[in-house]
């Protein structure tokens, strides 16, 4: 059974940093592209970014609002996805989900971790 | 980026009745080389993460009841719940995966409730 467990969400001040983790199990993590998607309180879904598998280049893509501030990485030896979030803004407040990616379809989701950016 | 527009924002349907949700993309998501529409639908029940329901516009994910169906091509798509059940109360999102990068984009969501 595929499991994705996010962690690292917290209350942080504007301008601060945070690192989210997503522990994966139940599938061959190294071969799968992974995404982060966020959902602000009471709002819809917003794609944040993606990392390809190393065999497909391991490259990353980001949504415009987070480009240059967020960095996605992966540790295939630990089956873990990361997202380093710097220069956080109040509008980054959201539940952050990690997902698997099959040709752009997000076919497995974690339960999410809440990031609150507030002074 | 491709903009996805859903309608209506919400709808209330009686149990056993049909629910229809529309999704329109700002440009075609039909990839002519493989004749596939790069369009997915997700269900998000209250307090839960989203769940993939349908991909390639009309292919149900494994385990999804056959009362859910997707249709459409190019820029106009529909999700139909043929006979609404209580467990179908949720927000439904469409998503294009045609134009990526720069982004996967979602529609704004349609909330389905029981009348």
Short mmCIF file of N, CA and C in Angstrom, two decimals, chain A residues 36-79:
data_model
loop_
_atom_site.label_atom_id
_atom_site.label_comp_id
_atom_site.label_asym_id
_atom_site.label_seq_id
_atom_site.Cartn_x
_atom_site.Cartn_y
_atom_site.Cartn_z
N UNK A 36 4.68 18.71 -4.83
CA UNK A 36 4.06 19.36 -3.68
C UNK A 36 2.89 20.21 -4.20
N UNK A 37 1.76 20.07 -3.52
CA UNK A 37 0.56 20.84 -3.82
C UNK A 37 0.10 21.46 -2.50
N UNK A 38 -0.37 22.69 -2.55
CA UNK A 38 -0.83 23.32 -1.31
C UNK A 38 -2.27 23.78 -1.41
N UNK A 39 -2.85 23.98 -0.24
CA UNK A 39 -4.24 24.41 -0.15
C UNK A 39 -4.36 25.40 1.00
N UNK A 40 -4.55 26.66 0.67
CA UNK A 40 -4.77 27.67 1.69
C UNK A 40 -6.10 27.40 2.39
N UNK A 41 -6.24 27.85 3.63
CA UNK A 41 -7.46 27.57 4.39
C UNK A 41 -8.72 27.99 3.64
N UNK A 42 -9.62 27.04 3.42
CA UNK A 42 -10.88 27.31 2.75
C UNK A 42 -10.79 27.58 1.26
N UNK A 43 -9.60 27.33 0.68
CA UNK A 43 -9.39 27.63 -0.74
C UNK A 43 -9.15 26.36 -1.54
N UNK A 44 -8.88 26.55 -2.82
CA UNK A 44 -8.66 25.43 -3.71
C UNK A 44 -7.22 24.95 -3.72
N UNK A 45 -6.94 24.06 -4.67
CA UNK A 45 -5.63 23.43 -4.77
C UNK A 45 -4.69 24.26 -5.65
N UNK A 46 -3.44 24.34 -5.22
CA UNK A 46 -2.43 25.07 -5.99
C UNK A 46 -1.17 24.22 -6.09
N UNK A 47 -0.76 23.91 -7.31
CA UNK A 47 0.48 23.19 -7.51
C UNK A 47 1.65 24.07 -7.11
N UNK A 48 2.61 23.48 -6.40
CA UNK A 48 3.77 24.22 -5.91
C UNK A 48 5.02 23.89 -6.72
N UNK A 49 5.25 22.59 -6.93
CA UNK A 49 6.46 22.23 -7.66
C UNK A 49 6.61 20.73 -7.78
N UNK A 50 7.60 20.32 -8.55
CA UNK A 50 7.77 18.92 -8.87
C UNK A 50 9.26 18.60 -9.02
N UNK A 51 9.60 17.36 -8.70
CA UNK A 51 10.94 16.85 -8.97
C UNK A 51 10.81 15.53 -9.72
N UNK A 52 11.56 15.42 -10.79
CA UNK A 52 11.54 14.19 -11.56
C UNK A 52 12.40 13.14 -10.88
N UNK A 53 12.25 11.91 -11.31
CA UNK A 53 13.13 10.86 -10.84
C UNK A 53 14.54 11.10 -11.39
N UNK A 54 15.51 10.56 -10.70
CA UNK A 54 16.90 10.77 -11.14
C UNK A 54 17.12 10.19 -12.52
N UNK A 55 16.49 9.08 -12.82
CA UNK A 55 16.68 8.47 -14.13
C UNK A 55 16.12 9.36 -15.23
N UNK A 56 15.19 10.20 -14.89
CA UNK A 56 14.63 11.16 -15.85
C UNK A 56 15.27 12.54 -15.72
N UNK A 57 16.38 12.61 -14.99
CA UNK A 57 17.13 13.85 -14.89
C UNK A 57 17.13 14.50 -13.54
N UNK A 58 16.14 14.17 -12.71
CA UNK A 58 16.08 14.72 -11.36
C UNK A 58 15.83 16.22 -11.31
N UNK A 59 15.35 16.80 -12.39
CA UNK A 59 15.17 18.25 -12.43
C UNK A 59 13.90 18.67 -11.71
N UNK A 60 13.84 19.94 -11.40
CA UNK A 60 12.72 20.51 -10.66
C UNK A 60 12.03 21.61 -11.46
N UNK A 61 10.75 21.78 -11.19
CA UNK A 61 9.96 22.87 -11.74
C UNK A 61 9.13 23.46 -10.60
N UNK A 62 8.89 24.76 -10.70
CA UNK A 62 8.19 25.44 -9.61
C UNK A 62 7.11 26.37 -10.17
N UNK A 63 6.09 26.56 -9.35
CA UNK A 63 5.09 27.57 -9.66
C UNK A 63 5.70 28.96 -9.48
N UNK A 64 5.21 29.90 -10.24
CA UNK A 64 5.77 31.25 -10.21
C UNK A 64 5.80 31.87 -8.80
N UNK A 65 4.75 31.70 -7.98
CA UNK A 65 4.76 32.36 -6.66
C UNK A 65 5.86 31.87 -5.72
N UNK A 66 6.45 30.70 -5.98
CA UNK A 66 7.45 30.16 -5.06
C UNK A 66 8.83 30.04 -5.70
N UNK A 67 8.92 30.28 -7.00
CA UNK A 67 10.20 30.18 -7.70
C UNK A 67 11.24 31.07 -7.02
N UNK A 68 12.41 30.48 -6.74
CA UNK A 68 13.47 31.25 -6.11
C UNK A 68 13.43 31.25 -4.60
N UNK A 69 12.31 30.82 -4.02
CA UNK A 69 12.19 30.79 -2.56
C UNK A 69 12.11 29.36 -2.03
N UNK A 70 11.48 28.47 -2.81
CA UNK A 70 11.32 27.07 -2.39
C UNK A 70 12.25 26.19 -3.21
N UNK A 71 12.77 25.14 -2.57
CA UNK A 71 13.63 24.18 -3.25
C UNK A 71 13.19 22.77 -2.90
N UNK A 72 12.88 22.01 -3.93
CA UNK A 72 12.47 20.62 -3.75
C UNK A 72 13.68 19.72 -3.99
N UNK A 73 13.82 18.71 -3.13
CA UNK A 73 14.89 17.74 -3.29
C UNK A 73 14.37 16.37 -2.87
N UNK A 74 15.18 15.37 -3.13
CA UNK A 74 14.79 14.01 -2.77
C UNK A 74 16.00 13.22 -2.33
N UNK A 75 15.75 12.29 -1.41
CA UNK A 75 16.79 11.36 -0.97
C UNK A 75 16.24 9.96 -1.25
N UNK A 76 16.65 9.41 -2.36
CA UNK A 76 16.12 8.10 -2.74
C UNK A 76 16.59 6.99 -1.80
N UNK A 77 17.72 7.18 -1.14
CA UNK A 77 18.19 6.16 -0.20
C UNK A 77 17.32 6.11 1.05
N UNK A 78 16.66 7.24 1.35
CA UNK A 78 15.77 7.32 2.52
C UNK A 78 14.30 7.35 2.14
N UNK A 79 14.02 7.24 0.83
CA UNK A 79 12.63 7.30 0.35
C UNK A 79 11.90 8.55 0.88
#
